[in-house]
Amino acid sequence: MIKTLYYYYYLFYKKILRDNEPHLLATLVLAFSFSLLLIMIINISMAYLFSKTLGHYEMIGINVLMIFILYLTLHRTGKAKEIVKEKPMFFKNHVLSILITFLFFAATSSYLFWGSICVGNILGTR
């Protein structure tokens, strides 16, 4: 899953936006997407179980940690270039892979908008 998401993020920055550093941008956006997913899971779980939320610095720390981890695992090892050569897809379908990648990005990014409302409703502060 991570390989396919990386590959299609890479294609977006390479072919659509025509950036001169698509590997780095694909890594940053993939790390951002996964950090938002992790923050969402942790924040909603903490709200239900402990009636607490993550602070701003903890969220930023998770984001920086994810960027650091993916940078080390994809760029330092050269795995990013191997992924692009493999051209992984979901279910061997290019259109479905694009759709799943877009939906994953949209779903994780949407947490920026509805996350505080959801956690506020759980805690009873809204």
mmCIF file of N, CA and C in Angstrom:
data_model
loop_
_atom_site.group_PDB
_atom_site.id
_atom_site.type_symbol
_atom_site.label_atom_id
_atom_site.label_comp_id
_atom_site.label_asym_id
_atom_site.label_seq_id
_atom_site.Cartn_x
_atom_site.Cartn_y
_atom_site.Cartn_z
ATOM 1 N N MET A 1 0.813 -1.193 0.000
ATOM 2 C CA MET A 1 0.000 0.000 0.000
ATOM 3 C C MET A 1 0.858 1.259 0.000
ATOM 4 N N ILE A 2 1.880 1.285 0.848
ATOM 5 C CA ILE A 2 2.733 2.468 0.933
ATOM 6 C C ILE A 2 3.471 2.677 -0.388
ATOM 7 N N LYS A 3 3.914 1.582 -0.994
ATOM 8 C CA LYS A 3 4.629 1.703 -2.266
ATOM 9 C C LYS A 3 3.737 2.302 -3.343
ATOM 10 N N THR A 4 2.516 1.830 -3.410
ATOM 11 C CA THR A 4 1.598 2.333 -4.434
ATOM 12 C C THR A 4 1.245 3.790 -4.184
ATOM 13 N N LEU A 5 0.975 4.134 -2.946
ATOM 14 C CA LEU A 5 0.687 5.538 -2.629
ATOM 15 C C LEU A 5 1.879 6.428 -2.982
ATOM 16 N N TYR A 6 3.075 5.971 -2.627
ATOM 17 C CA TYR A 6 4.270 6.751 -2.953
ATOM 18 C C TYR A 6 4.392 6.928 -4.462
ATOM 19 N N TYR A 7 4.200 5.850 -5.197
ATOM 20 C CA TYR A 7 4.350 5.903 -6.653
ATOM 21 C C TYR A 7 3.376 6.893 -7.281
ATOM 22 N N TYR A 8 2.135 6.888 -6.840
ATOM 23 C CA TYR A 8 1.158 7.790 -7.440
ATOM 24 C C TYR A 8 1.321 9.226 -6.948
ATOM 25 N N TYR A 9 1.800 9.432 -5.749
ATOM 26 C CA TYR A 9 2.167 10.784 -5.325
ATOM 27 C C TYR A 9 3.330 11.274 -6.190
ATOM 28 N N TYR A 10 4.286 10.384 -6.422
ATOM 29 C CA TYR A 10 5.430 10.724 -7.262
ATOM 30 C C TYR A 10 4.967 11.107 -8.669
ATOM 31 N N LEU A 11 4.080 10.305 -9.268
ATOM 32 C CA LEU A 11 3.580 10.603 -10.614
ATOM 33 C C LEU A 11 2.866 11.951 -10.659
ATOM 34 N N PHE A 12 2.127 12.260 -9.604
ATOM 35 C CA PHE A 12 1.440 13.553 -9.559
ATOM 36 C C PHE A 12 2.438 14.701 -9.618
ATOM 37 N N TYR A 13 3.492 14.616 -8.819
ATOM 38 C CA TYR A 13 4.472 15.709 -8.795
ATOM 39 C C TYR A 13 5.387 15.691 -10.011
ATOM 40 N N LYS A 14 5.550 14.556 -10.643
ATOM 41 C CA LYS A 14 6.397 14.453 -11.821
ATOM 42 C C LYS A 14 5.660 14.882 -13.092
ATOM 43 N N LYS A 15 4.436 14.376 -13.282
ATOM 44 C CA LYS A 15 3.745 14.590 -14.552
ATOM 45 C C LYS A 15 2.720 15.718 -14.521
ATOM 46 N N ILE A 16 2.041 15.892 -13.404
ATOM 47 C CA ILE A 16 1.003 16.924 -13.352
ATOM 48 C C ILE A 16 1.601 18.285 -13.000
ATOM 49 N N LEU A 17 2.318 18.345 -11.883
ATOM 50 C CA LEU A 17 2.897 19.627 -11.466
ATOM 51 C C LEU A 17 4.272 19.896 -12.066
ATOM 52 N N ARG A 18 4.893 18.877 -12.635
ATOM 53 C CA ARG A 18 6.205 18.968 -13.276
ATOM 54 C C ARG A 18 7.241 19.639 -12.373
ATOM 55 N N ASP A 19 7.348 19.107 -11.184
ATOM 56 C CA ASP A 19 8.312 19.628 -10.213
ATOM 57 C C ASP A 19 9.682 19.025 -10.495
ATOM 58 N N ASN A 20 10.743 19.754 -10.115
ATOM 59 C CA ASN A 20 12.089 19.249 -10.366
ATOM 60 C C ASN A 20 12.577 18.293 -9.270
ATOM 61 N N GLU A 21 11.840 18.141 -8.193
ATOM 62 C CA GLU A 21 12.206 17.217 -7.110
ATOM 63 C C GLU A 21 10.982 16.403 -6.680
ATOM 64 N N PRO A 22 10.440 15.567 -7.562
ATOM 65 C CA PRO A 22 9.208 14.846 -7.226
ATOM 66 C C PRO A 22 9.397 13.788 -6.136
ATOM 67 N N HIS A 23 10.598 13.222 -6.017
ATOM 68 C CA HIS A 23 10.821 12.217 -4.976
ATOM 69 C C HIS A 23 10.674 12.819 -3.583
ATOM 70 N N LEU A 24 11.267 13.983 -3.375
ATOM 71 C CA LEU A 24 11.189 14.629 -2.069
ATOM 72 C C LEU A 24 9.753 15.054 -1.750
ATOM 73 N N LEU A 25 9.065 15.642 -2.707
ATOM 74 C CA LEU A 25 7.692 16.078 -2.455
ATOM 75 C C LEU A 25 6.764 14.890 -2.212
ATOM 76 N N ALA A 26 6.963 13.809 -2.938
ATOM 77 C CA ALA A 26 6.142 12.615 -2.715
ATOM 78 C C ALA A 26 6.374 12.077 -1.306
ATOM 79 N N THR A 27 7.616 12.090 -0.855
ATOM 80 C CA THR A 27 7.921 11.634 0.499
ATOM 81 C C THR A 27 7.283 12.538 1.544
ATOM 82 N N LEU A 28 7.367 13.838 1.347
ATOM 83 C CA LEU A 28 6.792 14.780 2.311
ATOM 84 C C LEU A 28 5.275 14.654 2.391
ATOM 85 N N VAL A 29 4.619 14.529 1.250
ATOM 86 C CA VAL A 29 3.158 14.433 1.252
ATOM 87 C C VAL A 29 2.710 13.087 1.814
ATOM 88 N N LEU A 30 3.431 12.022 1.496
ATOM 89 C CA LEU A 30 3.091 10.718 2.063
ATOM 90 C C LEU A 30 3.266 10.733 3.579
ATOM 91 N N ALA A 31 4.338 11.342 4.060
ATOM 92 C CA ALA A 31 4.552 11.452 5.502
ATOM 93 C C ALA A 31 3.469 12.301 6.153
ATOM 94 N N PHE A 32 3.079 13.377 5.488
ATOM 95 C CA PHE A 32 2.013 14.228 6.016
ATOM 96 C C PHE A 32 0.696 13.459 6.096
ATOM 97 N N SER A 33 0.380 12.704 5.046
ATOM 98 C CA SER A 33 -0.859 11.921 5.042
ATOM 99 C C SER A 33 -0.866 10.885 6.160
ATOM 100 N N PHE A 34 0.238 10.164 6.313
ATOM 101 C CA PHE A 34 0.293 9.154 7.363
ATOM 102 C C PHE A 34 0.329 9.773 8.755
ATOM 103 N N SER A 35 0.955 10.937 8.885
ATOM 104 C CA SER A 35 0.953 11.582 10.200
ATOM 105 C C SER A 35 -0.454 12.042 10.568
ATOM 106 N N LEU A 36 -1.211 12.542 9.599
ATOM 107 C CA LEU A 36 -2.598 12.927 9.891
ATOM 108 C C LEU A 36 -3.442 11.712 10.263
ATOM 109 N N LEU A 37 -3.208 10.590 9.602
ATOM 110 C CA LEU A 37 -3.922 9.363 9.948
ATOM 111 C C LEU A 37 -3.579 8.918 11.367
ATOM 112 N N LEU A 38 -2.308 8.966 11.708
ATOM 113 C CA LEU A 38 -1.872 8.585 13.050
ATOM 114 C C LEU A 38 -2.409 9.552 14.104
ATOM 115 N N ILE A 39 -2.361 10.836 13.818
ATOM 116 C CA ILE A 39 -2.888 11.837 14.743
ATOM 117 C C ILE A 39 -4.383 11.629 14.955
ATOM 118 N N MET A 40 -5.110 11.330 13.885
ATOM 119 C CA MET A 40 -6.548 11.103 13.989
ATOM 120 C C MET A 40 -6.833 9.913 14.900
ATOM 121 N N ILE A 41 -6.133 8.822 14.692
ATOM 122 C CA ILE A 41 -6.358 7.627 15.505
ATOM 123 C C ILE A 41 -6.026 7.890 16.970
ATOM 124 N N ILE A 42 -4.896 8.517 17.219
ATOM 125 C CA ILE A 42 -4.476 8.794 18.599
ATOM 126 C C ILE A 42 -5.429 9.780 19.267
ATOM 127 N N ASN A 43 -5.775 10.850 18.563
ATOM 128 C CA ASN A 43 -6.601 11.895 19.153
ATOM 129 C C ASN A 43 -8.007 11.392 19.495
ATOM 130 N N ILE A 44 -8.622 10.663 18.589
ATOM 131 C CA ILE A 44 -9.968 10.149 18.855
ATOM 132 C C ILE A 44 -9.921 9.094 19.963
ATOM 133 N N SER A 45 -8.893 8.250 19.951
ATOM 134 C CA SER A 45 -8.755 7.240 21.012
ATOM 135 C C SER A 45 -8.546 7.888 22.380
ATOM 136 N N MET A 46 -7.683 8.902 22.430
ATOM 137 C CA MET A 46 -7.446 9.585 23.703
ATOM 138 C C MET A 46 -8.698 10.304 24.198
ATOM 139 N N ALA A 47 -9.478 10.855 23.272
ATOM 140 C CA ALA A 47 -10.703 11.545 23.672
ATOM 141 C C ALA A 47 -11.706 10.562 24.269
ATOM 142 N N TYR A 48 -11.852 9.411 23.648
ATOM 143 C CA TYR A 48 -12.779 8.402 24.179
ATOM 144 C C TYR A 48 -12.303 7.795 25.485
ATOM 145 N N LEU A 49 -11.018 7.420 25.533
ATOM 146 C CA LEU A 49 -10.519 6.671 26.685
ATOM 147 C C LEU A 49 -10.133 7.536 27.873
ATOM 148 N N PHE A 50 -9.507 8.681 27.617
ATOM 149 C CA PHE A 50 -8.943 9.469 28.713
ATOM 150 C C PHE A 50 -9.501 10.881 28.817
ATOM 151 N N SER A 51 -10.403 11.265 27.930
ATOM 152 C CA SER A 51 -10.959 12.618 27.880
ATOM 153 C C SER A 51 -9.880 13.683 27.756
ATOM 154 N N LYS A 52 -8.879 13.403 26.955
ATOM 155 C CA LYS A 52 -7.785 14.340 26.681
ATOM 156 C C LYS A 52 -7.518 14.359 25.182
ATOM 157 N N THR A 53 -6.819 15.385 24.726
ATOM 158 C CA THR A 53 -6.443 15.481 23.319
ATOM 159 C C THR A 53 -4.950 15.750 23.196
ATOM 160 N N LEU A 54 -4.447 15.551 22.010
ATOM 161 C CA LEU A 54 -3.059 15.893 21.730
ATOM 162 C C LEU A 54 -2.932 17.411 21.630
ATOM 163 N N GLY A 55 -1.813 17.913 22.080
ATOM 164 C CA GLY A 55 -1.536 19.337 21.932
ATOM 165 C C GLY A 55 -0.921 19.625 20.572
ATOM 166 N N HIS A 56 -0.766 20.897 20.287
ATOM 167 C CA HIS A 56 -0.195 21.301 19.002
ATOM 168 C C HIS A 56 1.223 20.778 18.819
ATOM 169 N N TYR A 57 2.023 20.850 19.867
ATOM 170 C CA TYR A 57 3.414 20.417 19.755
ATOM 171 C C TYR A 57 3.533 18.909 19.567
ATOM 172 N N GLU A 58 2.636 18.162 20.180
ATOM 173 C CA GLU A 58 2.647 16.709 19.982
ATOM 174 C C GLU A 58 2.289 16.367 18.539
ATOM 175 N N MET A 59 1.312 17.086 17.972
ATOM 176 C CA MET A 59 0.932 16.847 16.581
ATOM 177 C C MET A 59 2.071 17.204 15.628
ATOM 178 N N ILE A 60 2.722 18.315 15.885
ATOM 179 C CA ILE A 60 3.868 18.706 15.063
ATOM 180 C C ILE A 60 4.990 17.683 15.212
ATOM 181 N N GLY A 61 5.198 17.193 16.421
ATOM 182 C CA GLY A 61 6.220 16.176 16.655
ATOM 183 C C GLY A 61 5.944 14.895 15.886
ATOM 184 N N ILE A 62 4.687 14.473 15.848
ATOM 185 C CA ILE A 62 4.320 13.273 15.082
ATOM 186 C C ILE A 62 4.583 13.504 13.602
ATOM 187 N N ASN A 63 4.250 14.685 13.122
ATOM 188 C CA ASN A 63 4.485 15.004 11.709
ATOM 189 C C ASN A 63 5.983 14.987 11.382
ATOM 190 N N VAL A 64 6.785 15.619 12.193
ATOM 191 C CA VAL A 64 8.233 15.653 11.969
ATOM 192 C C VAL A 64 8.818 14.244 12.057
ATOM 193 N N LEU A 65 8.341 13.452 13.012
ATOM 194 C CA LEU A 65 8.816 12.076 13.154
ATOM 195 C C LEU A 65 8.492 11.245 11.911
ATOM 196 N N MET A 66 7.292 11.384 11.376
ATOM 197 C CA MET A 66 6.916 10.644 10.170
ATOM 198 C C MET A 66 7.760 11.078 8.970
ATOM 199 N N ILE A 67 8.008 12.362 8.843
ATOM 200 C CA ILE A 67 8.855 12.851 7.751
ATOM 201 C C ILE A 67 10.258 12.270 7.897
ATOM 202 N N PHE A 68 10.790 12.280 9.092
ATOM 203 C CA PHE A 68 12.127 11.746 9.342
ATOM 204 C C PHE A 68 12.193 10.253 9.019
ATOM 205 N N ILE A 69 11.206 9.498 9.471
ATOM 206 C CA ILE A 69 11.196 8.048 9.238
ATOM 207 C C ILE A 69 11.093 7.736 7.739
ATOM 208 N N LEU A 70 10.172 8.380 7.055
ATOM 209 C CA LEU A 70 10.027 8.095 5.626
ATOM 210 C C LEU A 70 11.214 8.596 4.813
ATOM 211 N N TYR A 71 11.805 9.700 5.233
ATOM 212 C CA TYR A 71 13.006 10.164 4.542
ATOM 213 C C TYR A 71 14.120 9.135 4.666
ATOM 214 N N LEU A 72 14.304 8.628 5.884
ATOM 215 C CA LEU A 72 15.367 7.638 6.083
ATOM 216 C C LEU A 72 15.086 6.330 5.353
ATOM 217 N N THR A 73 13.841 5.891 5.362
ATOM 218 C CA THR A 73 13.536 4.597 4.751
ATOM 219 C C THR A 73 13.405 4.663 3.235
ATOM 220 N N LEU A 74 13.024 5.802 2.680
ATOM 221 C CA LEU A 74 12.855 5.887 1.233
ATOM 222 C C LEU A 74 14.059 6.492 0.518
ATOM 223 N N HIS A 75 14.588 7.577 1.022
ATOM 224 C CA HIS A 75 15.655 8.270 0.309
ATOM 225 C C HIS A 75 17.049 7.776 0.658
ATOM 226 N N ARG A 76 17.301 7.606 1.901
ATOM 227 C CA ARG A 76 18.649 7.190 2.304
ATOM 228 C C ARG A 76 18.990 5.784 1.822
ATOM 229 N N THR A 77 17.972 4.945 1.692
ATOM 230 C CA THR A 77 18.207 3.576 1.241
ATOM 231 C C THR A 77 18.074 3.432 -0.270
ATOM 232 N N GLY A 78 17.567 4.438 -0.957
ATOM 233 C CA GLY A 78 17.368 4.365 -2.394
ATOM 234 C C GLY A 78 16.108 3.610 -2.788
ATOM 235 N N LYS A 79 15.280 3.318 -1.815
ATOM 236 C CA LYS A 79 14.058 2.558 -2.074
ATOM 237 C C LYS A 79 13.064 3.348 -2.919
ATOM 238 N N ALA A 80 13.105 4.661 -2.856
ATOM 239 C CA ALA A 80 12.180 5.496 -3.624
ATOM 240 C C ALA A 80 12.352 5.260 -5.122
ATOM 241 N N LYS A 81 13.575 5.175 -5.578
ATOM 242 C CA LYS A 81 13.824 4.934 -7.006
ATOM 243 C C LYS A 81 13.431 3.519 -7.409
ATOM 244 N N GLU A 82 13.591 2.569 -6.498
ATOM 245 C CA GLU A 82 13.162 1.194 -6.772
ATOM 246 C C GLU A 82 11.641 1.122 -6.915
ATOM 247 N N ILE A 83 10.925 1.848 -6.072
ATOM 248 C CA ILE A 83 9.462 1.864 -6.136
ATOM 249 C C ILE A 83 8.995 2.413 -7.474
ATOM 250 N N VAL A 84 9.643 3.475 -7.949
ATOM 251 C CA VAL A 84 9.255 4.068 -9.228
ATOM 252 C C VAL A 84 9.528 3.090 -10.371
ATOM 253 N N LYS A 85 10.601 2.331 -10.292
ATOM 254 C CA LYS A 85 10.895 1.333 -11.325
ATOM 255 C C LYS A 85 9.888 0.184 -11.303
ATOM 256 N N GLU A 86 9.409 -0.196 -10.111
ATOM 257 C CA GLU A 86 8.441 -1.290 -9.985
ATOM 258 C C GLU A 86 7.066 -0.927 -10.536
ATOM 259 N N LYS A 87 6.681 0.329 -10.439
ATOM 260 C CA LYS A 87 5.358 0.823 -10.844
ATOM 261 C C LYS A 87 4.222 0.015 -10.196
ATOM 262 N N PRO A 88 4.157 0.007 -8.865
ATOM 263 C CA PRO A 88 3.112 -0.772 -8.201
ATOM 264 C C PRO A 88 1.728 -0.162 -8.399
ATOM 265 N N MET A 89 0.718 -1.023 -8.415
ATOM 266 C CA MET A 89 -0.672 -0.582 -8.567
ATOM 267 C C MET A 89 -1.555 -1.385 -7.622
ATOM 268 N N PHE A 90 -2.717 -0.840 -7.332
ATOM 269 C CA PHE A 90 -3.732 -1.569 -6.580
ATOM 270 C C PHE A 90 -4.503 -2.448 -7.567
ATOM 271 N N PHE A 91 -4.532 -3.728 -7.332
ATOM 272 C CA PHE A 91 -5.290 -4.688 -8.140
ATOM 273 C C PHE A 91 -4.952 -4.613 -9.624
ATOM 274 N N LYS A 92 -3.716 -4.219 -9.950
ATOM 275 C CA LYS A 92 -3.232 -4.115 -11.335
ATOM 276 C C LYS A 92 -4.133 -3.240 -12.206
ATOM 277 N N ASN A 93 -4.643 -2.179 -11.611
ATOM 278 C CA ASN A 93 -5.549 -1.277 -12.319
ATOM 279 C C ASN A 93 -5.095 0.159 -12.075
ATOM 280 N N HIS A 94 -4.709 0.832 -13.141
ATOM 281 C CA HIS A 94 -4.174 2.190 -13.034
ATOM 282 C C HIS A 94 -5.230 3.186 -12.545
ATOM 283 N N VAL A 95 -6.417 3.118 -13.111
ATOM 284 C CA VAL A 95 -7.480 4.063 -12.742
ATOM 285 C C VAL A 95 -7.907 3.856 -11.286
ATOM 286 N N LEU A 96 -8.041 2.611 -10.879
ATOM 287 C CA LEU A 96 -8.409 2.320 -9.489
ATOM 288 C C LEU A 96 -7.316 2.791 -8.529
ATOM 289 N N SER A 97 -6.074 2.653 -8.923
ATOM 290 C CA SER A 97 -4.958 3.116 -8.088
ATOM 291 C C SER A 97 -4.991 4.623 -7.909
ATOM 292 N N ILE A 98 -5.287 5.342 -8.973
ATOM 293 C CA ILE A 98 -5.404 6.802 -8.887
ATOM 294 C C ILE A 98 -6.556 7.175 -7.958
ATOM 295 N N LEU A 99 -7.674 6.494 -8.102
ATOM 296 C CA LEU A 99 -8.850 6.780 -7.279
ATOM 297 C C LEU A 99 -8.578 6.500 -5.798
ATOM 298 N N ILE A 100 -7.970 5.372 -5.491
ATOM 299 C CA ILE A 100 -7.666 5.031 -4.093
ATOM 300 C C ILE A 100 -6.666 6.018 -3.509
ATOM 301 N N THR A 101 -5.665 6.394 -4.286
ATOM 302 C CA THR A 101 -4.675 7.365 -3.808
ATOM 303 C C THR A 101 -5.324 8.714 -3.527
ATOM 304 N N PHE A 102 -6.171 9.166 -4.433
ATOM 305 C CA PHE A 102 -6.869 10.440 -4.227
ATOM 306 C C PHE A 102 -7.769 10.378 -2.999
ATOM 307 N N LEU A 103 -8.519 9.286 -2.857
ATOM 308 C CA LEU A 103 -9.417 9.154 -1.707
ATOM 309 C C LEU A 103 -8.639 9.078 -0.391
ATOM 310 N N PHE A 104 -7.494 8.391 -0.389
ATOM 311 C CA PHE A 104 -6.670 8.332 0.816
ATOM 312 C C PHE A 104 -6.193 9.729 1.198
ATOM 313 N N PHE A 105 -5.687 10.475 0.221
ATOM 314 C CA PHE A 105 -5.213 11.824 0.507
ATOM 315 C C PHE A 105 -6.361 12.719 0.972
ATOM 316 N N ALA A 106 -7.492 12.638 0.299
ATOM 317 C CA ALA A 106 -8.646 13.463 0.677
ATOM 318 C C ALA A 106 -9.153 13.102 2.067
ATOM 319 N N ALA A 107 -9.206 11.815 2.379
ATOM 320 C CA ALA A 107 -9.707 11.384 3.686
ATOM 321 C C ALA A 107 -8.781 11.820 4.812
ATOM 322 N N THR A 108 -7.470 11.652 4.619
ATOM 323 C CA THR A 108 -6.547 12.043 5.684
ATOM 324 C C THR A 108 -6.476 13.560 5.814
ATOM 325 N N SER A 109 -6.508 14.261 4.702
ATOM 326 C CA SER A 109 -6.448 15.728 4.760
ATOM 327 C C SER A 109 -7.723 16.330 5.334
ATOM 328 N N SER A 110 -8.833 15.652 5.159
ATOM 329 C CA SER A 110 -10.098 16.182 5.678
ATOM 330 C C SER A 110 -10.111 16.225 7.202
ATOM 331 N N TYR A 111 -9.240 15.439 7.844
ATOM 332 C CA TYR A 111 -9.171 15.480 9.304
ATOM 333 C C TYR A 111 -8.795 16.876 9.798
ATOM 334 N N LEU A 112 -8.086 17.634 8.993
ATOM 335 C CA LEU A 112 -7.745 19.003 9.374
ATOM 336 C C LEU A 112 -8.996 19.845 9.604
ATOM 337 N N PHE A 113 -10.084 19.516 8.908
ATOM 338 C CA PHE A 113 -11.309 20.297 8.991
ATOM 339 C C PHE A 113 -12.296 19.746 10.009
ATOM 340 N N TRP A 114 -12.508 18.440 10.019
ATOM 341 C CA TRP A 114 -13.530 17.883 10.908
ATOM 342 C C TRP A 114 -12.960 17.291 12.194
ATOM 343 N N GLY A 115 -11.654 17.191 12.319
ATOM 344 C CA GLY A 115 -11.046 16.563 13.489
ATOM 345 C C GLY A 115 -11.357 17.260 14.794
ATOM 346 N N SER A 116 -11.221 18.574 14.809
ATOM 347 C CA SER A 116 -11.469 19.291 16.059
ATOM 348 C C SER A 116 -12.951 19.251 16.433
ATOM 349 N N ILE A 117 -13.818 19.239 15.439
ATOM 350 C CA ILE A 117 -15.256 19.143 15.714
ATOM 351 C C ILE A 117 -15.593 17.781 16.315
ATOM 352 N N CYS A 118 -15.043 16.738 15.723
ATOM 353 C CA CYS A 118 -15.309 15.375 16.207
ATOM 354 C C CYS A 118 -14.794 15.177 17.630
ATOM 355 N N VAL A 119 -13.562 15.587 17.874
ATOM 356 C CA VAL A 119 -12.979 15.431 19.205
ATOM 357 C C VAL A 119 -13.711 16.316 20.206
ATOM 358 N N GLY A 120 -14.095 17.508 19.785
ATOM 359 C CA GLY A 120 -14.879 18.387 20.666
ATOM 360 C C GLY A 120 -16.221 17.786 21.030
ATOM 361 N N ASN A 121 -16.865 17.127 20.080
ATOM 362 C CA ASN A 121 -18.140 16.456 20.375
ATOM 363 C C ASN A 121 -17.941 15.284 21.331
ATOM 364 N N ILE A 122 -16.858 14.556 21.175
ATOM 365 C CA ILE A 122 -16.571 13.433 22.079
ATOM 366 C C ILE A 122 -16.358 13.939 23.502
ATOM 367 N N LEU A 123 -15.622 15.043 23.599
ATOM 368 C CA LEU A 123 -15.317 15.594 24.932
ATOM 369 C C LEU A 123 -16.463 16.427 25.491
ATOM 370 N N GLY A 124 -17.424 16.756 24.672
ATOM 371 C CA GLY A 124 -18.560 17.563 25.143
ATOM 372 C C GLY A 124 -18.247 19.036 25.233
ATOM 373 N N THR A 125 -17.243 19.500 24.503
ATOM 374 C CA THR A 125 -16.890 20.916 24.549
ATOM 375 C C THR A 125 -17.512 21.695 23.398
ATOM 376 N N ARG A 126 -18.244 21.026 22.545
ATOM 377 C CA ARG A 126 -18.917 21.710 21.422
ATOM 378 C C ARG A 126 -20.394 21.587 21.558
#
